[in-house]
Coordinates of C-alpha atoms and ligand atoms in Angstrom, one line a residue:
Chain A
M11 CA -5.8 -27.7 -27.1
N12 CA -2.4 -28.1 -25.7
E13 CA -0.5 -26.1 -23.3
D14 CA 1.7 -24.6 -25.9
L15 CA -1.0 -23.6 -28.2
K16 CA -3.0 -22.0 -25.2
R17 CA -0.2 -20.0 -23.8
E18 CA 0.7 -18.7 -27.7
L19 CA -2.9 -17.7 -28.2
I20 CA -3.0 -15.7 -24.6
I21 CA 0.5 -14.3 -25.8
E22 CA -0.7 -13.3 -29.0
N23 CA -3.9 -11.7 -27.8
Y24 CA -1.8 -9.9 -25.2
N25 CA 0.7 -8.5 -27.6
N26 CA -1.9 -7.4 -30.2
P27 CA -5.3 -7.4 -28.6
V28 CA -8.1 -6.8 -30.9
N29 CA -10.0 -3.5 -31.1
K30 CA -7.7 -1.5 -28.5
G31 CA -8.3 2.0 -28.8
L32 CA -11.4 4.2 -28.0
T33 CA -13.8 5.8 -30.5
N34 CA -15.2 8.3 -28.1
D35 CA -18.1 8.2 -30.6
K36 CA -21.6 8.9 -29.2
D37 CA -23.4 5.7 -30.6
Y38 CA -21.0 3.9 -28.2
I39 CA -21.9 3.2 -24.6
S40 CA -18.8 2.8 -22.2
I41 CA -17.8 1.6 -18.6
E42 CA -14.7 1.7 -16.6
K43 CA -13.7 -1.5 -14.8
S44 CA -10.7 -2.0 -12.0
N45 CA -10.0 -4.9 -10.2
P46 CA -9.4 -4.1 -6.8
S47 CA -7.3 -6.3 -5.9
C48 CA -4.5 -5.8 -8.7
I49 CA -3.7 -2.8 -11.3
D50 CA -5.8 -3.7 -14.2
H51 CA -7.7 -1.1 -15.9
F52 CA -9.8 -1.0 -18.7
K53 CA -12.3 1.5 -20.3
I54 CA -14.7 -0.5 -22.5
E55 CA -17.2 1.0 -25.2
I56 CA -19.9 -1.0 -26.9
K57 CA -22.1 -0.2 -30.2
L58 CA -25.3 -1.7 -30.0
K59 CA -27.6 -1.8 -33.0
D60 CA -31.0 -3.6 -33.5
N61 CA -30.0 -5.7 -30.2
I62 CA -26.8 -6.7 -32.3
V63 CA -23.4 -6.2 -30.6
E64 CA -21.8 -4.1 -33.5
D65 CA -18.7 -3.3 -32.0
I66 CA -16.6 -3.4 -29.1
R67 CA -13.5 -1.6 -28.2
F68 CA -11.3 -1.0 -25.2
D69 CA -8.2 0.8 -23.6
G70 CA -6.2 0.7 -20.2
E71 CA -3.4 -1.6 -19.0
A72 CA -3.5 -5.1 -17.5
C73 CA -1.9 -8.1 -17.0
A74 CA -1.5 -10.9 -19.6
I75 CA -4.4 -12.6 -18.6
S76 CA -6.9 -9.8 -18.1
T77 CA -5.8 -8.3 -21.7
S78 CA -6.0 -11.7 -23.5
A79 CA -9.3 -12.8 -22.0
L80 CA -10.9 -9.3 -22.9
S81 CA -9.3 -9.7 -26.7
I82 CA -10.7 -13.0 -27.2
S83 CA -14.3 -12.0 -25.6
I84 CA -14.4 -9.2 -27.9
S85 CA -13.8 -11.2 -31.1
K86 CA -16.4 -13.9 -30.0
L87 CA -19.2 -11.2 -28.9
I88 CA -18.9 -9.2 -32.0
G89 CA -21.9 -9.9 -34.1
K90 CA -24.2 -11.9 -31.8
T91 CA -27.3 -10.7 -30.3
K92 CA -27.5 -9.0 -26.9
E93 CA -29.1 -12.4 -25.6
E94 CA -26.5 -14.5 -27.3
A95 CA -23.7 -12.6 -25.7
L96 CA -25.2 -12.5 -22.3
N97 CA -25.6 -16.3 -22.6
I98 CA -22.0 -16.9 -23.7
I99 CA -20.5 -14.3 -20.8
D100 CA -23.0 -16.3 -18.2
N101 CA -21.1 -19.7 -19.2
Y102 CA -18.0 -18.2 -19.1
N103 CA -18.6 -17.1 -15.4
K104 CA -19.8 -20.1 -14.7
M105 CA -17.0 -22.0 -15.8
I106 CA -14.6 -19.8 -14.1
L107 CA -16.6 -20.5 -10.8
N108 CA -16.3 -24.3 -11.3
E109 CA -20.0 -24.6 -12.3
E110 CA -21.6 -26.6 -15.1
Y111 CA -21.8 -24.8 -18.0
D112 CA -22.2 -25.5 -22.0
S113 CA -18.9 -25.7 -23.5
K114 CA -20.1 -25.6 -26.7
V115 CA -21.0 -21.7 -26.6
L116 CA -17.4 -20.8 -25.3
E117 CA -14.9 -22.3 -27.5
E118 CA -11.2 -21.1 -27.3
L119 CA -12.4 -19.2 -24.3
E120 CA -12.3 -22.3 -22.5
I121 CA -8.5 -21.7 -22.4
Y122 CA -8.8 -19.8 -19.3
K123 CA -10.6 -22.5 -17.1
D124 CA -7.4 -23.9 -15.6
I125 CA -5.6 -20.4 -15.2
S126 CA -8.4 -18.9 -13.3
K127 CA -7.7 -21.3 -10.6
Q128 CA -4.3 -19.9 -10.0
P129 CA -5.1 -17.4 -6.9
A130 CA -3.1 -14.6 -8.1
R131 CA -5.0 -14.9 -11.4
A132 CA -8.6 -15.3 -10.2
K133 CA -10.0 -12.3 -11.1
C134 CA -7.9 -11.6 -14.1
A135 CA -9.8 -13.8 -16.4
T136 CA -13.4 -12.4 -15.6
I137 CA -12.6 -8.4 -15.4
G138 CA -13.0 -7.4 -19.3
I139 CA -16.0 -9.9 -19.9
N140 CA -18.0 -8.6 -16.8
G141 CA -17.3 -4.7 -18.2
I142 CA -19.3 -5.9 -21.2
K143 CA -21.9 -8.0 -19.4
D144 CA -22.7 -4.9 -17.0
L145 CA -23.1 -2.6 -20.3
L146 CA -25.3 -5.1 -21.7
E147 CA -27.4 -5.5 -19.1
K148 CA -27.8 -2.0 -18.6
N149 CA -28.8 -1.3 -22.0
Chain B
M25 CA 24.2 -11.4 12.1
D26 CA 21.9 -13.7 11.5
Y27 CA 18.3 -13.2 12.7
R28 CA 16.5 -15.5 10.5
N29 CA 16.1 -18.1 13.1
D30 CA 13.8 -15.9 15.1
F31 CA 11.0 -16.1 12.3
K32 CA 9.3 -19.4 12.0
F33 CA 7.8 -18.1 8.8
L34 CA 11.4 -17.9 7.0
K35 CA 11.4 -22.0 7.5
Q36 CA 9.1 -22.3 4.7
G37 CA 11.5 -21.3 1.8
I38 CA 9.4 -18.4 0.7
I39 CA 11.4 -15.5 -0.2
Y40 CA 9.6 -12.2 1.2
F41 CA 10.6 -9.1 -0.5
D42 CA 7.3 -7.1 0.1
N43 CA 8.4 -5.3 3.3
A44 CA 7.2 -1.9 2.7
A45 CA 3.6 -3.6 2.5
T46 CA 4.1 -5.3 5.8
T47 CA 7.0 -6.9 7.5
L48 CA 7.2 -10.4 9.2
K49 CA 6.5 -10.9 12.5
P50 CA 9.4 -12.3 14.9
D51 CA 8.3 -15.8 17.0
K52 CA 8.5 -13.8 20.2
V53 CA 6.0 -10.9 18.9
I54 CA 3.5 -13.7 18.4
E55 CA 4.0 -15.4 21.5
K56 CA 3.5 -12.6 23.6
M57 CA 0.1 -12.0 21.9
D58 CA -0.5 -15.8 22.8
D59 CA 0.6 -15.3 26.0
Y60 CA -1.9 -12.3 26.7
Y61 CA -4.9 -14.4 24.9
Y62 CA -4.0 -17.7 27.0
N63 CA -3.1 -16.3 30.2
Y64 CA -4.6 -12.9 31.0
P65 CA -7.4 -12.4 28.5
S66 CA -8.9 -9.7 30.0
N67 CA -9.9 -5.9 29.2
A68 CA -7.4 -3.2 30.1
H69 CA -8.3 -0.3 32.5
R70 CA -11.5 -1.6 33.3
G71 CA -10.9 -4.5 36.2
D72 CA -9.8 -4.9 39.9
Y73 CA -8.7 -8.2 39.5
N74 CA -5.4 -9.3 39.0
I75 CA -5.3 -10.3 35.2
S76 CA -6.8 -7.2 34.1
I77 CA -4.6 -5.1 36.2
K78 CA -1.8 -7.4 34.3
A79 CA -3.2 -6.5 30.9
S80 CA -3.2 -2.8 31.7
T81 CA 0.3 -2.7 32.7
E82 CA 1.6 -4.3 29.8
F83 CA -0.5 -2.2 27.4
E84 CA 0.9 1.1 29.2
N85 CA 4.5 -0.6 29.3
T86 CA 4.2 -0.6 25.6
R87 CA 3.3 3.2 25.6
S88 CA 6.4 3.8 27.6
L89 CA 8.7 1.7 25.0
V90 CA 7.1 3.6 22.2
K91 CA 7.8 6.9 23.7
K92 CA 11.7 5.7 24.4
F93 CA 11.7 4.6 20.8
I94 CA 10.8 7.7 19.5
N95 CA 12.2 9.7 21.8
A96 CA 8.7 11.6 22.9
K97 CA 8.8 13.8 25.9
K98 CA 5.7 12.0 27.4
T99 CA 3.6 9.1 27.1
E100 CA 0.7 11.4 26.8
E101 CA 2.0 12.2 23.5
I102 CA 1.8 8.4 22.4
I103 CA -2.1 7.8 21.0
F104 CA -2.8 4.1 20.0
T105 CA -5.0 3.8 16.6
S106 CA -5.7 1.0 14.3
G107 CA -2.7 2.2 11.8
A108 CA -1.1 4.6 10.4
T109 CA -4.0 5.6 8.0
D110 CA -6.1 6.1 11.4
S111 CA -3.3 8.3 12.8
I112 CA -3.1 10.5 10.0
N113 CA -6.8 10.7 9.7
M114 CA -6.9 11.6 13.3
A115 CA -4.4 14.3 12.8
I116 CA -6.4 15.9 9.7
Y117 CA -9.8 15.8 11.0
G118 CA -9.4 16.1 14.7
Y119 CA -7.1 18.8 14.7
F120 CA -6.4 20.6 11.1
L121 CA -10.1 20.3 10.1
N122 CA -10.7 22.9 13.1
N123 CA -7.5 24.8 12.8
L124 CA -7.1 25.7 9.0
K125 CA -9.5 28.2 6.9
K126 CA -10.3 29.1 3.5
D127 CA -7.2 29.7 1.4
D128 CA -4.6 28.3 3.7
E129 CA -2.1 26.2 2.1
V130 CA -1.0 22.8 2.6
L131 CA 2.2 21.2 0.8
I132 CA 2.6 17.5 -0.1
T133 CA 4.6 15.8 -3.0
K134 CA 3.4 13.7 -5.7
S135 CA 5.2 10.7 -4.0
E136 CA 3.0 10.7 -0.9
H137 CA 0.6 7.7 0.0
A138 CA -3.0 8.0 -0.4
S139 CA -3.5 7.9 3.2
I140 CA -2.2 11.4 3.2
V141 CA -3.5 12.5 -0.4
I142 CA -6.9 11.9 0.3
P143 CA -7.7 13.6 3.6
W144 CA -6.1 16.6 2.5
F145 CA -8.3 16.6 -0.6
D146 CA -11.1 16.0 1.2
L147 CA -10.4 19.1 3.4
E148 CA -9.6 21.2 0.2
N149 CA -13.4 20.5 -0.6
K150 CA -14.6 21.0 2.9
L151 CA -13.1 24.3 3.8
G152 CA -11.6 25.5 0.9
I153 CA -7.6 25.2 1.7
K154 CA -5.2 24.4 -1.3
V155 CA -3.3 21.4 -1.6
R156 CA 0.1 22.4 -3.2
Y157 CA 2.8 19.7 -4.7
I158 CA 6.2 20.5 -4.0
D159 CA 8.2 19.6 -7.2
L160 CA 10.5 16.4 -6.8
N161 CA 13.9 16.2 -8.3
D162 CA 14.3 14.2 -11.4
D163 CA 14.7 11.0 -9.7
Y164 CA 11.3 11.9 -8.0
T165 CA 13.5 12.9 -4.6
F166 CA 12.5 15.5 -2.3
N167 CA 14.1 19.0 -2.8
I168 CA 14.3 21.3 0.0
E169 CA 14.8 24.5 -2.0
N170 CA 11.7 23.7 -3.9
F171 CA 10.2 23.4 -0.9
K172 CA 11.5 26.9 0.5
T173 CA 10.3 28.4 -2.7
M174 CA 6.7 27.2 -2.0
I175 CA 6.3 28.6 1.2
N176 CA 4.1 31.8 1.4
P177 CA 1.8 33.6 4.4
N178 CA -0.9 31.3 3.5
T179 CA 1.4 28.0 3.9
K180 CA 0.1 26.3 7.2
V181 CA 1.0 22.7 7.0
I182 CA 3.9 20.3 5.2
S183 CA 2.8 17.0 5.3
I184 CA 5.1 14.2 3.8
A185 CA 6.6 10.8 4.5
E186 CA 10.0 10.5 6.0
I187 CA 10.8 7.7 3.6
T188 CA 8.2 7.2 0.5
N189 CA 6.8 3.8 -0.3
V190 CA 7.5 3.9 -3.8
I191 CA 10.9 5.8 -4.3
G192 CA 12.1 5.0 -0.8
D193 CA 13.9 8.4 -0.4
K194 CA 14.8 9.6 3.0
R195 CA 13.8 13.4 3.9
D196 CA 15.4 15.6 6.1
I197 CA 12.9 15.8 8.4
K198 CA 14.8 17.9 11.1
E199 CA 16.1 20.3 8.5
I200 CA 12.5 20.6 7.0
T201 CA 10.7 21.3 10.2
K202 CA 13.4 23.7 11.2
I203 CA 12.4 25.9 8.3
A204 CA 8.5 24.9 8.6
H205 CA 8.7 26.5 12.2
E206 CA 10.5 29.4 11.3
N207 CA 7.6 30.3 8.8
N208 CA 4.7 29.2 11.2
I209 CA 3.7 25.8 9.4
K210 CA 2.9 22.9 11.3
V211 CA 4.5 19.4 10.3
L212 CA 2.9 16.2 9.9
V213 CA 5.3 13.2 9.2
D214 CA 4.2 9.9 7.5
A215 CA 6.5 7.5 9.4
S216 CA 5.0 4.4 7.9
Q217 CA 8.3 3.5 6.1
S218 CA 10.9 5.2 8.3
I219 CA 9.7 3.7 11.6
G220 CA 12.0 0.4 12.1
H221 CA 14.0 1.4 9.5
V222 CA 16.0 4.4 10.7
K223 CA 16.2 6.2 13.8
I224 CA 13.3 8.4 14.7
D225 CA 13.4 11.1 17.6
V226 CA 10.4 13.4 17.6
T227 CA 12.2 15.8 20.3
D228 CA 15.4 16.3 18.2
T229 CA 13.3 16.9 15.0
D230 CA 10.4 18.8 16.5
V231 CA 7.7 17.4 14.3
D232 CA 4.2 18.4 15.3
F233 CA 2.4 15.0 14.4
L234 CA 4.1 11.9 13.2
A235 CA 2.2 8.6 12.3
F236 CA 3.2 5.1 11.7
S237 CA 1.7 1.3 11.7
A238 CA 3.1 -1.6 13.9
H239 CA 2.8 -3.8 11.5
K240 CA 5.6 -2.4 9.3
M241 CA 8.0 -2.4 12.3
L242 CA 7.8 -6.5 13.0
G243 CA 4.7 -5.8 15.2
P244 CA 0.8 -7.2 14.4
T245 CA -1.5 -5.5 12.1
G246 CA -4.7 -3.4 13.4
V247 CA -2.2 -1.2 15.8
G248 CA -0.8 2.1 14.9
V249 CA 0.6 5.2 16.7
L250 CA -0.1 8.9 16.4
Y251 CA 2.4 10.8 18.3
G252 CA 1.4 14.7 18.7
K253 CA 2.7 17.3 20.8
E254 CA 0.8 17.5 23.9
E255 CA -0.5 21.2 23.5
L256 CA -2.1 20.0 19.7
L257 CA -3.3 16.7 20.8
N258 CA -5.3 18.4 23.4
E259 CA -6.7 20.4 21.1
I260 CA -8.3 17.7 19.4
S261 CA -11.3 17.9 21.2
Y262 CA -13.4 15.1 20.3
R263 CA -12.9 12.3 17.9
K264 CA -14.7 9.1 18.9
G265 CA -17.2 9.2 21.9
G266 CA -17.4 6.1 24.0
G267 CA -16.3 4.3 27.1
T268 CA -12.6 5.4 28.5
S269 CA -12.6 8.8 26.7
I270 CA -15.4 10.3 28.3
S271 CA -17.2 10.4 31.7
F272 CA -20.8 12.0 32.0
E273 CA -24.0 12.3 33.4
N274 CA -25.7 14.2 30.8
P275 CA -25.1 16.1 27.7
S276 CA -24.3 19.5 29.5
E277 CA -21.9 17.4 31.8
I278 CA -19.3 15.4 29.4
I279 CA -16.3 15.6 31.0
Y280 CA -13.1 14.5 28.7
K281 CA -10.8 12.3 30.1
D282 CA -6.7 13.5 29.9
L283 CA -4.3 12.7 27.5
P284 CA -3.9 9.7 26.1
Y285 CA -7.0 8.4 27.0
K286 CA -9.6 10.8 25.6
L287 CA -8.4 9.8 22.3
E288 CA -8.8 6.1 22.9
A289 CA -12.4 5.3 23.1
G290 CA -13.5 1.7 23.3
T291 CA -11.7 -1.2 24.0
Q292 CA -8.5 -1.1 22.3
N293 CA -6.5 -3.8 20.1
I294 CA -4.9 -4.8 23.6
A295 CA -3.1 -8.0 22.2
G296 CA -1.7 -6.1 19.3
V297 CA -0.4 -3.4 21.3
I298 CA 1.1 -5.9 23.9
G299 CA 2.6 -7.6 21.1
L300 CA 4.1 -4.4 19.7
S301 CA 6.2 -4.1 22.7
E302 CA 8.0 -7.2 22.1
A303 CA 8.6 -5.7 18.2
I304 CA 10.2 -2.7 19.6
K305 CA 12.5 -4.8 21.8
F306 CA 13.4 -6.9 19.2
L307 CA 14.2 -3.7 16.8
N308 CA 16.2 -2.4 20.0
E309 CA 18.0 -5.4 20.3
V310 CA 19.1 -5.6 16.5
G311 CA 19.6 -1.8 16.4
L312 CA 18.4 0.6 13.7
D313 CA 22.0 1.9 12.8
Y314 CA 22.7 -1.8 11.6
I315 CA 19.3 -2.2 10.0
E316 CA 19.7 1.0 7.9
D317 CA 23.1 0.0 6.8
Y318 CA 22.5 -3.4 6.3
T319 CA 19.4 -2.6 4.0
N320 CA 21.4 0.0 2.1
N321 CA 24.1 -2.5 1.3
L322 CA 21.7 -5.2 0.2
K323 CA 20.1 -2.7 -2.1
E324 CA 23.5 -1.9 -3.5
Y325 CA 24.4 -5.5 -4.1
L326 CA 21.0 -6.0 -5.8
V327 CA 21.1 -2.8 -8.3
S328 CA 24.9 -4.2 -8.9
K329 CA 23.5 -7.7 -9.7
L330 CA 20.3 -6.5 -11.9
E331 CA 22.6 -4.0 -13.8
N332 CA 23.7 -6.8 -15.8
N333 CA 20.3 -7.7 -17.2
K334 CA 19.4 -5.9 -20.3
N335 CA 15.7 -6.5 -20.0
I336 CA 15.8 -4.7 -16.8
T337 CA 14.4 -1.0 -16.1
M338 CA 15.5 0.3 -12.6
Y339 CA 13.8 3.4 -11.7
N340 CA 15.3 4.5 -8.4
P341 CA 18.7 2.6 -8.6
D342 CA 20.8 5.3 -6.9
V343 CA 18.2 6.2 -4.1
E344 CA 19.8 5.1 -0.7
G345 CA 17.2 2.9 1.2
S346 CA 15.4 -0.3 0.9
I347 CA 13.0 -0.1 -2.0
L348 CA 13.9 -0.7 -5.6
I349 CA 11.3 -0.3 -8.5
F350 CA 12.0 -1.9 -11.7
N351 CA 10.2 -3.3 -15.1
V352 CA 11.1 -6.3 -17.1
K353 CA 11.2 -5.1 -20.8
N354 CA 7.7 -6.0 -22.4
V355 CA 6.1 -7.4 -19.3
F356 CA 3.3 -5.7 -17.3
A357 CA 4.2 -5.6 -13.8
Q358 CA 1.7 -8.0 -12.7
D359 CA 2.7 -10.6 -14.6
T360 CA 6.2 -10.2 -13.5
A361 CA 5.1 -10.8 -10.1
I362 CA 3.3 -13.4 -10.5
Y363 CA 6.2 -15.1 -12.6
L364 CA 8.1 -14.6 -9.4
N365 CA 5.5 -16.1 -7.2
N366 CA 5.9 -19.1 -9.1
H367 CA 9.4 -19.1 -7.9
N368 CA 8.1 -18.6 -4.3
I369 CA 9.3 -15.0 -4.4
C370 CA 6.9 -12.1 -2.9
V371 CA 7.2 -8.8 -4.5
R372 CA 4.6 -6.1 -5.2
A373 CA 3.1 -5.1 -8.5
G374 CA 1.3 -1.8 -8.9
D375 CA 1.1 2.0 -8.4
H376 CA 1.6 1.2 -4.8
C377 CA -1.3 3.7 -3.4
D378 CA 0.6 6.1 -5.2
K379 CA -1.3 7.0 -8.6
K380 CA -0.4 10.8 -8.5
L381 CA 3.5 9.8 -9.0
H382 CA 2.7 7.2 -11.5
D383 CA 0.4 9.7 -13.4
E384 CA 3.3 12.1 -13.3
T385 CA 5.8 9.8 -14.5
N386 CA 6.2 7.5 -17.3
M387 CA 6.7 4.5 -14.8
K388 CA 3.1 3.7 -14.9
N389 CA 2.8 0.3 -12.8
T390 CA 6.4 -1.2 -11.5
V391 CA 7.6 -4.1 -9.5
R392 CA 8.8 -3.5 -6.1
I393 CA 11.2 -4.9 -3.9
S394 CA 11.6 -3.8 -0.6
L395 CA 14.2 -5.2 1.8
Y396 CA 14.3 -5.8 5.5
F397 CA 17.2 -7.2 8.0
Y398 CA 16.1 -10.8 7.4
N399 CA 16.5 -10.7 3.6
T400 CA 20.0 -12.1 2.3
K401 CA 22.3 -12.0 -0.6
E402 CA 21.7 -15.6 -1.3
E403 CA 17.9 -14.5 -1.5
I404 CA 19.0 -11.6 -3.8
D405 CA 20.8 -14.4 -6.0
K406 CA 17.8 -16.5 -6.7
L407 CA 15.8 -13.4 -7.7
V408 CA 18.5 -12.5 -10.0
D409 CA 18.4 -15.9 -11.4
A410 CA 15.0 -15.9 -12.0
L411 CA 14.7 -12.4 -13.9
N412 CA 17.6 -13.8 -16.0
N413 CA 15.0 -15.4 -18.1
D414 CA 13.8 -14.1 -21.6
N415 CA 10.7 -16.0 -21.1
I416 CA 9.1 -14.2 -18.3
L417 CA 5.9 -13.4 -19.8
E418 CA 5.4 -16.8 -21.5
E419 CA 6.2 -18.7 -17.9
S420 CA 3.8 -16.0 -15.8
I421 CA 0.9 -17.8 -17.6
L422 CA 1.1 -21.8 -16.4
Ligands
PLP516 C1 3.8 5.7 3.1 C2 2.7 5.1 3.8 N1 2.0 5.8 4.3 C3 0.9 5.3 5.0 C4 0.4 3.7 4.9 C5 -0.7 3.4 5.5 O1 -0.5 2.5 6.3 P1 -1.6 1.5 6.9 O2 -2.1 0.7 5.7 O3 -0.9 0.6 7.7 O4 -2.5 2.4 7.6 C6 1.5 3.1 4.0 C7 1.3 1.7 3.8 O5 1.3 1.1 2.9 C8 2.7 3.7 3.4 O6 3.8 2.9 2.9

């Protein structure tokens, strides 16, 4: 993907993130995530049914990278089994940490590979998806 | 006057506008600390040999300089700590925890720093005191009439910053203290943002406690000061036990040393304290009146330039001082800060440790520019140029 397309995808997901707004429904499990080194703050809700990630929603305020990364992650993870979702997250974190990872399972999430190398952006790309990870692992 | 040559850091071409977080350090401060580590790296108040005596002398010399700098009556009233947070905590847990009781009231405002708010909340939980907020003006500045109307027989403390770290307004500490003392209210002033910016005179204002950090006044990190009136500091019976603070043979015979040493247990940040002496000398040379005028003018200049940018909302343009907070339309504060970082400009994005104020207002997260006397109009012009761009969000994503 070229730089302009990457940027466009990020801005689009920042300005119009998917599934923004919480349900506060009791069928959802929820978690709050903040980034200690900045001001990003999310609340995330997940609905798991028969081991399938049926829905993920979020609310909060965060920068363009954090918000868009969470939005794209949500699109990617809904409909997956818990194990599939955790595998994607695991590969995503490996990519961010510059370790070997399976590029096939990440698809457009790969746009965050270089961005996360900027020191000021390092944590932004992972705050949301790791909130999802915490929720899935605990349930 | 140009002091930029006194800061090696400034030769890198980085524009530093985050002086409310910490100021730059003049070369002389760094050299002073190097000199200690290279030439007399010994403990203070411990040895009978020349280099230790030199370290003790330099350490105590800083205490005298601090005393003069804030016009305290005695050097015993100057306690070295690890920073403003530590100083505030020492006053609150060392003095007020023992001197307040259930239903006593402490007045703060919604624009105080977390280092004030959190210890008082903790005392509310521990003692059942009440922390109450003095209402601010519409522009979030302090309102002395609102303070007066809050006072009742239970009011025991007012605990506020002289200059706040978000809005940057300067409070009339002398008048506030006068009113407080007429009502038997103790005054704890957070001078973190005013130290090195305006003249502080604890004898004239008559405050009871005053706290600040060295690193916001050209000095090193890891050093702070708690000023307290001698009789109040003497009531802080015990905070940390250890070498220097006490002498004892057995538990029934603990003898506390005299002020200031009884509140300075353990080896202090000797290099840092000694470095602070050069920071004070530097500030005295530049002159606090000059600094206050210069930064006020610089802020006015900044505001006048940004007024022409239709994408920018400024939240405190008319408040005199060295701090401006703003946002760029449709850009999250942190993205603006990262965009400016790409232009070698350092600014702070956030709620500035002041979640209360941000919850209260619709400002939420903002970008903060905080100026000091080594900043220039040329630097501001570069900032203004960088912000004159309709694609800040796009360009924050490299
Ligand atoms: C108004 C105010 N009070 C207290 C502090 C705490 O200072 P320190 O972090 O040096 O302890 C700060 C620093 O940000 C401040 O701006």
